[in-house]
Coordinates of N, CA and C in Angstrom, one line a residue:
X1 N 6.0 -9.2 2.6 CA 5.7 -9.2 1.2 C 5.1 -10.5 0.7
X2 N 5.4 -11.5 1.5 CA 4.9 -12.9 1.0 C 3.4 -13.0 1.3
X3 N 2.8 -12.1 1.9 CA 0.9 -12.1 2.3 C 0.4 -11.2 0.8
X4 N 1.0 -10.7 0.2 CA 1.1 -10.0 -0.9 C 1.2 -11.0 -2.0
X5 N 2.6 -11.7 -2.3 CA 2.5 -12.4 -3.2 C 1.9 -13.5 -3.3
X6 N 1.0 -13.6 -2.5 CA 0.3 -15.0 -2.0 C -1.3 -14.3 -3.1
X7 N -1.2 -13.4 -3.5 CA -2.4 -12.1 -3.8 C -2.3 -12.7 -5.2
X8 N -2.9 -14.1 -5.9 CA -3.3 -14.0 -7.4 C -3.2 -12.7 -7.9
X9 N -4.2 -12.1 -7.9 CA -4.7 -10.5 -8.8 C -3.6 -9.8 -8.7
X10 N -2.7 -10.3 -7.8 CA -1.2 -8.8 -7.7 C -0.2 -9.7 -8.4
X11 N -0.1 -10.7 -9.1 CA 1.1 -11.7 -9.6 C 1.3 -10.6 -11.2
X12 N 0.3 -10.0 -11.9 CA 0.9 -9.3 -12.9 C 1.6 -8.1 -12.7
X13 N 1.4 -7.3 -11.7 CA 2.5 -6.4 -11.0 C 3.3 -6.7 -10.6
X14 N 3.6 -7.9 -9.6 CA 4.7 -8.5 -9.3 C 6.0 -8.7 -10.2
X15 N 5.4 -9.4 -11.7 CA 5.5 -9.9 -12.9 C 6.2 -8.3 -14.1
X16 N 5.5 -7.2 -13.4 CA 6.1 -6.3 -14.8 C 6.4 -4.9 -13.6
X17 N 6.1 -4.8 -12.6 CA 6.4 -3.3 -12.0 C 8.2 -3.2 -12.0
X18 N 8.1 -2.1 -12.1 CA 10.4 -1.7 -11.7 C 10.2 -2.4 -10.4
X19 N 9.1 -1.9 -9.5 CA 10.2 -2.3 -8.0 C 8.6 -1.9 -7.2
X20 N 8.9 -2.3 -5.8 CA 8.1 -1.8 -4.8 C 8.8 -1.3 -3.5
X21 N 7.9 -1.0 -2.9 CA 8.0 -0.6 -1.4 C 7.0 -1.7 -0.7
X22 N 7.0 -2.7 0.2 CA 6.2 -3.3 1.4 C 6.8 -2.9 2.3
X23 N 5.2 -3.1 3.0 CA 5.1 -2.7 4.6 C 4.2 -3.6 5.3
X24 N 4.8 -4.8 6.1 CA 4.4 -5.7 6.1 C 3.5 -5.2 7.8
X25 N 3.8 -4.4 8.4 CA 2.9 -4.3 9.7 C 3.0 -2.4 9.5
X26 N 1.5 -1.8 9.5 CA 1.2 -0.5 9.5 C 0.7 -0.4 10.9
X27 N 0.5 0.5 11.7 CA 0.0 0.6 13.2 C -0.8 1.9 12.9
X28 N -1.8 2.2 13.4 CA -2.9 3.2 12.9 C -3.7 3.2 13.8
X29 N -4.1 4.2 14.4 CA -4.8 4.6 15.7 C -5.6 6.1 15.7
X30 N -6.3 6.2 16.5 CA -7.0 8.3 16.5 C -7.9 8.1 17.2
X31 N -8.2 9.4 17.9 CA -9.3 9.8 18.6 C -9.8 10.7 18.5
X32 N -11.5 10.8 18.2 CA -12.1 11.9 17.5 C -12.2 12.5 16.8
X33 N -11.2 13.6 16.7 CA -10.8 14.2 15.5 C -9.3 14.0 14.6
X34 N -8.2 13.2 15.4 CA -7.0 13.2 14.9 C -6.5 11.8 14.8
X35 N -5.6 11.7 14.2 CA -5.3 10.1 14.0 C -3.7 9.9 13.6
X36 N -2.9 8.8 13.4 CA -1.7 8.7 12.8 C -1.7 7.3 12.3
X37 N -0.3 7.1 11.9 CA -0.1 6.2 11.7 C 1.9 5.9 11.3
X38 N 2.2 4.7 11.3 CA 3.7 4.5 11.3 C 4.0 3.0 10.7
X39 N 4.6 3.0 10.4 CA 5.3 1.8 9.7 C 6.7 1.8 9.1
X40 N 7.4 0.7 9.2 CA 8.9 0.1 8.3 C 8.8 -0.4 7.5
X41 N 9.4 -0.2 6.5 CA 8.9 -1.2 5.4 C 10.7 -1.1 4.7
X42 N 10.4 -1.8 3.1 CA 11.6 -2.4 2.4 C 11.5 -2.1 0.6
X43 N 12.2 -0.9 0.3 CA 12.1 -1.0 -1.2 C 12.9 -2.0 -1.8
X44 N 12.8 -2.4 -2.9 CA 12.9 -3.4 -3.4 C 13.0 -2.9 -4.8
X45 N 13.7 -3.8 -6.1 CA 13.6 -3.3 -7.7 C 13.3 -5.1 -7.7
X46 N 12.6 -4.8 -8.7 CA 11.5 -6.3 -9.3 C 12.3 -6.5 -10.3
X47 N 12.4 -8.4 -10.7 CA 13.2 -8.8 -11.8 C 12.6 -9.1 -12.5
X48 N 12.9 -9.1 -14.3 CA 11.8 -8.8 -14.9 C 10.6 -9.8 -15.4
X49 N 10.9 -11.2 -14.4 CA 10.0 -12.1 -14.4 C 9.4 -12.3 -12.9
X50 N 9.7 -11.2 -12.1 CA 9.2 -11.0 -11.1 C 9.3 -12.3 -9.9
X51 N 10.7 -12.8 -10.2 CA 10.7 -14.3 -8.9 C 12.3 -13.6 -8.1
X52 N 12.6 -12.6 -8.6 CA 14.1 -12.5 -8.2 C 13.9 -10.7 -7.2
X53 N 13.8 -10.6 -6.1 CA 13.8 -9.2 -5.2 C 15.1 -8.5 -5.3
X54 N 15.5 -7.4 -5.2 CA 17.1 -7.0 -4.8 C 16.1 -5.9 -3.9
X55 N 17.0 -6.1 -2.8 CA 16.6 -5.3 -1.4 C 17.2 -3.8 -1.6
X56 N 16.8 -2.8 -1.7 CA 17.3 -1.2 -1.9 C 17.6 -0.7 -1.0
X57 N 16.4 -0.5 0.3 CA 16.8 0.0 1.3 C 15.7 0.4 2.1
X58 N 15.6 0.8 3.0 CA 14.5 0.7 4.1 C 14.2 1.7 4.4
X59 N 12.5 1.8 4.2 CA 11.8 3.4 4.3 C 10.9 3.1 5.3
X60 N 10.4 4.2 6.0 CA 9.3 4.2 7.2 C 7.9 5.4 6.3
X61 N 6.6 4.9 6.8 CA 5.6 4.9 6.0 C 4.9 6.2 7.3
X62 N 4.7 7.5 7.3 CA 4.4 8.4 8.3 C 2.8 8.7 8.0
X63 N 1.8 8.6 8.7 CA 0.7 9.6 8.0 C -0.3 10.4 9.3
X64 N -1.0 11.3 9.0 CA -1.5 12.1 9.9 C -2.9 12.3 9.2
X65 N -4.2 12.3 9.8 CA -5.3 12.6 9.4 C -6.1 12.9 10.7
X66 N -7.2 13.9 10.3 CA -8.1 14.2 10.3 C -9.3 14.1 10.4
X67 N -10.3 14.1 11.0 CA -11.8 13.7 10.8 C -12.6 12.5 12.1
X68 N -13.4 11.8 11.3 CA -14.1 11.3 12.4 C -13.6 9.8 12.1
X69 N -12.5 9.7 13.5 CA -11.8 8.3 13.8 C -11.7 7.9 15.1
X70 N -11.8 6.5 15.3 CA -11.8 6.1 16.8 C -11.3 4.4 16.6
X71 N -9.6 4.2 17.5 CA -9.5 3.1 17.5 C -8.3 2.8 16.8
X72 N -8.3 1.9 16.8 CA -6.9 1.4 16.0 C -6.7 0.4 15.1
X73 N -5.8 -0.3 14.6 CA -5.5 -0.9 13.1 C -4.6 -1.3 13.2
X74 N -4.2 -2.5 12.7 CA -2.8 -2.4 11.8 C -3.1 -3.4 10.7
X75 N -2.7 -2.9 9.8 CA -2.2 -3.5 8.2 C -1.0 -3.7 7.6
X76 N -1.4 -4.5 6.5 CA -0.1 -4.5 6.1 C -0.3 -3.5 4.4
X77 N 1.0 -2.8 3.8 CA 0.6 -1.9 2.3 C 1.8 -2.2 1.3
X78 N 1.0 -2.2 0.0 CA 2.5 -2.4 -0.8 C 1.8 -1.5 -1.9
X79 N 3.7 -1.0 -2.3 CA 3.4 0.4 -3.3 C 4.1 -0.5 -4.3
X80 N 3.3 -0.4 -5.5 CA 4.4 -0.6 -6.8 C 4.9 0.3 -7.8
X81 N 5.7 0.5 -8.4 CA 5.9 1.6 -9.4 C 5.9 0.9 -10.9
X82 N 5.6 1.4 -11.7 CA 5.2 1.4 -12.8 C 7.1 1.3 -13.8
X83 N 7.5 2.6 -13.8 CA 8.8 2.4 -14.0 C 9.7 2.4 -13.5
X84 N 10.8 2.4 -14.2 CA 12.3 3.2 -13.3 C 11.9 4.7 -13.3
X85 N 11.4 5.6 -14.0 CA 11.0 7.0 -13.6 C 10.3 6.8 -12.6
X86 N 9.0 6.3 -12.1 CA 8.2 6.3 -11.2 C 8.6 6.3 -9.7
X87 N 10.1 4.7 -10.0 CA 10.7 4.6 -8.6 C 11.3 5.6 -8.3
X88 N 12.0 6.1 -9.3 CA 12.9 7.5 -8.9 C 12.5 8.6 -8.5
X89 N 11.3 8.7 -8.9 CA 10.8 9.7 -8.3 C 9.9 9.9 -6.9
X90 N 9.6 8.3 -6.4 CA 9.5 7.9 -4.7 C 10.3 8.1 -4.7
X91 N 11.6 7.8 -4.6 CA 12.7 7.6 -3.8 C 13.3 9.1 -3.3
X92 N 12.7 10.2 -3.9 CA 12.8 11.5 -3.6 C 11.9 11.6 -2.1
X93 N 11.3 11.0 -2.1 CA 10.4 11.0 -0.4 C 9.0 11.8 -0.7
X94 N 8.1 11.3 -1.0 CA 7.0 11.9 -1.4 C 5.7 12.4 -0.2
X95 N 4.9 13.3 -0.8 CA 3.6 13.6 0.1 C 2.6 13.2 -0.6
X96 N 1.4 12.5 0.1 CA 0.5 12.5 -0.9 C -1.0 12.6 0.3
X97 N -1.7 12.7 -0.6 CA -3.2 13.0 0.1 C -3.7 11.9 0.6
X98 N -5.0 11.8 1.2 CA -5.8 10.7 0.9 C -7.5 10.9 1.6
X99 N -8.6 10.2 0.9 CA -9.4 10.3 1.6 C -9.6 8.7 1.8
X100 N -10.4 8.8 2.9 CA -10.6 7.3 3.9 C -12.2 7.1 4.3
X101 N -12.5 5.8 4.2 CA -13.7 5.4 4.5 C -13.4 4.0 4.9
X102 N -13.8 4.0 6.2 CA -13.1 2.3 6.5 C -13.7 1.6 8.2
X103 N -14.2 0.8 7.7 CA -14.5 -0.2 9.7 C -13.9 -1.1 9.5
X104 N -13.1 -1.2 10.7 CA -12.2 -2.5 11.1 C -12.7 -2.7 12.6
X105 N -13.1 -4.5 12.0 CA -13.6 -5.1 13.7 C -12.3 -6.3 13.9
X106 N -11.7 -6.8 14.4 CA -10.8 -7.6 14.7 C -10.0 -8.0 13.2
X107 N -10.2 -8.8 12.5 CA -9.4 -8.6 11.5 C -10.6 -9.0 10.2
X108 N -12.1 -8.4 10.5 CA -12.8 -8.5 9.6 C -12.8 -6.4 9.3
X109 N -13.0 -6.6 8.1 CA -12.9 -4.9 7.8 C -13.3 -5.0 6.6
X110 N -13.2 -3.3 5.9 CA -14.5 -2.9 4.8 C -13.7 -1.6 4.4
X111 N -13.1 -1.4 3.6 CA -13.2 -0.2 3.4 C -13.1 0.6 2.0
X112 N -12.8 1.9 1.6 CA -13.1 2.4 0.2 C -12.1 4.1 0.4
X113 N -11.0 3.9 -0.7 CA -10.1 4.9 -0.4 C -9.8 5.7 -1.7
X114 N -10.0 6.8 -1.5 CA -9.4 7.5 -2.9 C -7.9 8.8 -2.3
X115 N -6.7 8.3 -3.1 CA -5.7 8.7 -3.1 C -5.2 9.4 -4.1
X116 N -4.1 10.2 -4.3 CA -3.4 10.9 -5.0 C -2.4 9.6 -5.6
X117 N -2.6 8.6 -4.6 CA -1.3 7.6 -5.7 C -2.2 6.3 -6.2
X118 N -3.6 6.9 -6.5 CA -4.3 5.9 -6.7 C -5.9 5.1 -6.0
X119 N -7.0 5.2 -6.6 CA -7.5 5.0 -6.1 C -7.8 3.1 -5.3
X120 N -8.2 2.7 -4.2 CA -8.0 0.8 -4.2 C -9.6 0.6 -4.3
X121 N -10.4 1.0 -3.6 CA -12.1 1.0 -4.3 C -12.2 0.1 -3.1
X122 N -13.2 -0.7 -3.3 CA -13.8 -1.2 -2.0 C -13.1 -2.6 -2.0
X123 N -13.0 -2.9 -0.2 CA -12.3 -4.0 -0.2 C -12.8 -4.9 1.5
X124 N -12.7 -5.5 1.5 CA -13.7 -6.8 2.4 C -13.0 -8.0 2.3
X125 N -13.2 -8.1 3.8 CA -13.0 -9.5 4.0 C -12.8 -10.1 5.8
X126 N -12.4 -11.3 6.1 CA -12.2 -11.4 7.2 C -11.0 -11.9 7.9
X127 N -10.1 -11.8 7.3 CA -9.3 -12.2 7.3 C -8.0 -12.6 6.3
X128 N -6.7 -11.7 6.7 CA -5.7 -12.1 4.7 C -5.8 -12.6 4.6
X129 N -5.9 -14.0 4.5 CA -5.9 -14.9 3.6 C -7.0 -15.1 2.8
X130 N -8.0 -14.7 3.6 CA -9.6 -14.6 2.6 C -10.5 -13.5 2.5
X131 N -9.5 -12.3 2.6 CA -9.4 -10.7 1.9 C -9.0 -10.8 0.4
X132 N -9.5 -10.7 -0.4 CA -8.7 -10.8 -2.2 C -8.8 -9.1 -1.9
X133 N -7.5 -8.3 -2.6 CA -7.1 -7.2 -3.1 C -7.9 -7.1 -4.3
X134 N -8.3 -5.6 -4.7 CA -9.1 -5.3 -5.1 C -8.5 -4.0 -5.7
X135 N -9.3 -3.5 -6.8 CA -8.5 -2.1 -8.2 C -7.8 -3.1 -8.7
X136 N -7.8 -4.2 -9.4 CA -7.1 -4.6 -10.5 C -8.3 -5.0 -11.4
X137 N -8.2 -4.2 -12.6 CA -8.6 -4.4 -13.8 C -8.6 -6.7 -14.3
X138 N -9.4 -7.2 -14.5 CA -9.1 -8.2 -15.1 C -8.6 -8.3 -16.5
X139 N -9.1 -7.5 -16.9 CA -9.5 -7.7 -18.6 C -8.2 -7.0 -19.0
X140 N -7.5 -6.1 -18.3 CA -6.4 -5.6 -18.6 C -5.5 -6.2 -19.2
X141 N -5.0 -5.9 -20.4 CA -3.5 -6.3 -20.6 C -2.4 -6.1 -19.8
X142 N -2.3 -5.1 -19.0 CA -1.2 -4.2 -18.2 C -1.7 -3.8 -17.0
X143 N -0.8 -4.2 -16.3 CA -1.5 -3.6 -14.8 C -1.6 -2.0 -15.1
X144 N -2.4 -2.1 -14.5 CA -2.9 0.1 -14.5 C -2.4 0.8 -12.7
X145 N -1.9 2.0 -13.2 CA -1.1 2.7 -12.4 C -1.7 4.1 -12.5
X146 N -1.7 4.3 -11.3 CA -1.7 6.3 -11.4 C -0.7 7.1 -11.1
X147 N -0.7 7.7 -11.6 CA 1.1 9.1 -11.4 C 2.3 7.3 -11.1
X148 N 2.0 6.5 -12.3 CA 3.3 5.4 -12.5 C 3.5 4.5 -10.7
X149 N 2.4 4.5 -10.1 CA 2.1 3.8 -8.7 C 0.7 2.9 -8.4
X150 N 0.9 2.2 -8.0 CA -0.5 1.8 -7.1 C -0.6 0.8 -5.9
X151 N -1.2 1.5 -5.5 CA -1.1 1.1 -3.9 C -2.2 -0.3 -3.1
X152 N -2.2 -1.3 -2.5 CA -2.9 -2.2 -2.1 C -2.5 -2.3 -1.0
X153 N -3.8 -2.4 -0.1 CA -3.6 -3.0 1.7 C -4.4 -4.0 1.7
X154 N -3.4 -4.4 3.2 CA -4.5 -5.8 3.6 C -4.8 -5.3 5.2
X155 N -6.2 -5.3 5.4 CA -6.0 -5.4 7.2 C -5.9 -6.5 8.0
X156 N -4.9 -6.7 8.9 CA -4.4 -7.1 10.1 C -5.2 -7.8 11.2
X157 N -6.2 -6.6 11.4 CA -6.9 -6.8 13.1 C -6.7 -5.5 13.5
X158 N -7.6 -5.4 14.5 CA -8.0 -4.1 15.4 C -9.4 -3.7 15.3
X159 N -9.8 -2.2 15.8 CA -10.8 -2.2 16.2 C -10.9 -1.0 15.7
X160 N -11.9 -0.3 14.3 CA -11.0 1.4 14.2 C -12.5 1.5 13.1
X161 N -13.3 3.0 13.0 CA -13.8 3.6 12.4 C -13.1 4.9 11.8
X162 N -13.4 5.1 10.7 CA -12.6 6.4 10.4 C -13.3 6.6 9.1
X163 N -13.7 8.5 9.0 CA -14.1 8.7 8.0 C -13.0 10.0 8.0
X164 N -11.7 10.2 7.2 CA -10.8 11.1 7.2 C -9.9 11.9 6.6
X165 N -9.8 12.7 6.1 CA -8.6 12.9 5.2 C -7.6 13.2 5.8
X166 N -6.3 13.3 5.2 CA -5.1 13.1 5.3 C -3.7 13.2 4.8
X167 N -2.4 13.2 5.2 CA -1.3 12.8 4.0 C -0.6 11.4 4.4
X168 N -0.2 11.3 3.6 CA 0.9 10.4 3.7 C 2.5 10.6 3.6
X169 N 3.6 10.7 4.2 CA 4.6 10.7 4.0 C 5.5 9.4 4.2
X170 N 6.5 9.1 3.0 CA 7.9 8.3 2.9 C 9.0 8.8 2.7
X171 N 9.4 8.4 4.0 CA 11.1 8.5 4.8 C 12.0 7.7 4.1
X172 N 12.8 7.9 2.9 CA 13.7 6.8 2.2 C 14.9 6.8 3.4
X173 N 15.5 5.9 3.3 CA 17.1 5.5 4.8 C 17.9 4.8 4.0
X174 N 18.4 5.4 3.0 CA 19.5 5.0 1.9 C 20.7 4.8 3.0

């Protein structure tokens, strides 16, 4: 989570969301037509000046897609929730869609995603520390959320094309 809160643009979510889920290493791979992906990650409830974590419990991040992919990934992703209804109703273990458009060369990458928990829009860079996250509104008063979530990645490294759709599934381990 600390490559995250190192994210200027993510300090007013940090700052007002109930809680998150990070997932500090995603592993993502496919050939041809099929692909997956797996990860561990850590929910979390946000304090309400956003410097204080209480650790909830440990979820695994599952996804399966479709389409034209070759190669592999890994990232890191963080979900925030908007309220205490929003977390609660992750914490029921959700499915969600997604479509994907993305090249990753070693840890320079490019990509543009629209999801059911949110769209992240285009995002570039070569590296986290000089990748800035991207779908945050400036001018906003309020960080902006879809169905009370929104999702941000960073990529890692690897070597991966993928144009694909998809789901996502989270495994809560209360």
């Amino acid at each position: 989570m600390d490559t995250f809160r190192k994210q200027e643009a993510l300090k007013p979510y940090f700052d007002q969301s109930y809680g998150c889920a990070a997932f500090s290493s995603v592993a993502k791979g496919g050939l041809f037509i099929v692909g997956g992906a797996y990860g561990a990650g850590d929910i979390y409830k946000l304090a309400d000046d956003g410097t204080v974590d209480t650790f909830v419990c440990k979820v695994d991040l599952v996804q399966a897609v479709a389409g034209a992919v070759l190669g592999g990934e890994v990232y890191s992703e963080i979900v925030f929730f908007d309220t205490e209804a929003d977390y609660d109703r992750f914490m029921t273990g959700n499915f969600e869609f997604s479509a994907n458009v993305k090249a990753v060369v070693l840890t320079a990458s490019a990509e543009a995603n629209a999801t059911t928990m949110g769209n992240k829009g285009l995002q570039a860079g070569l590296t986290t520390e000089g990748t800035e996250v991207t779908g945050v509104n400036p001018l906003a008063e309020k960080p902006e959320y879809t169905k009370g979530m929104k999702v941000f990645t960073l990529s890692l490294g690897g070597f991966m094309y993928q144009a694909t759709v998809g789901g996502q599934k989270f495994i809560i381990k209360k």
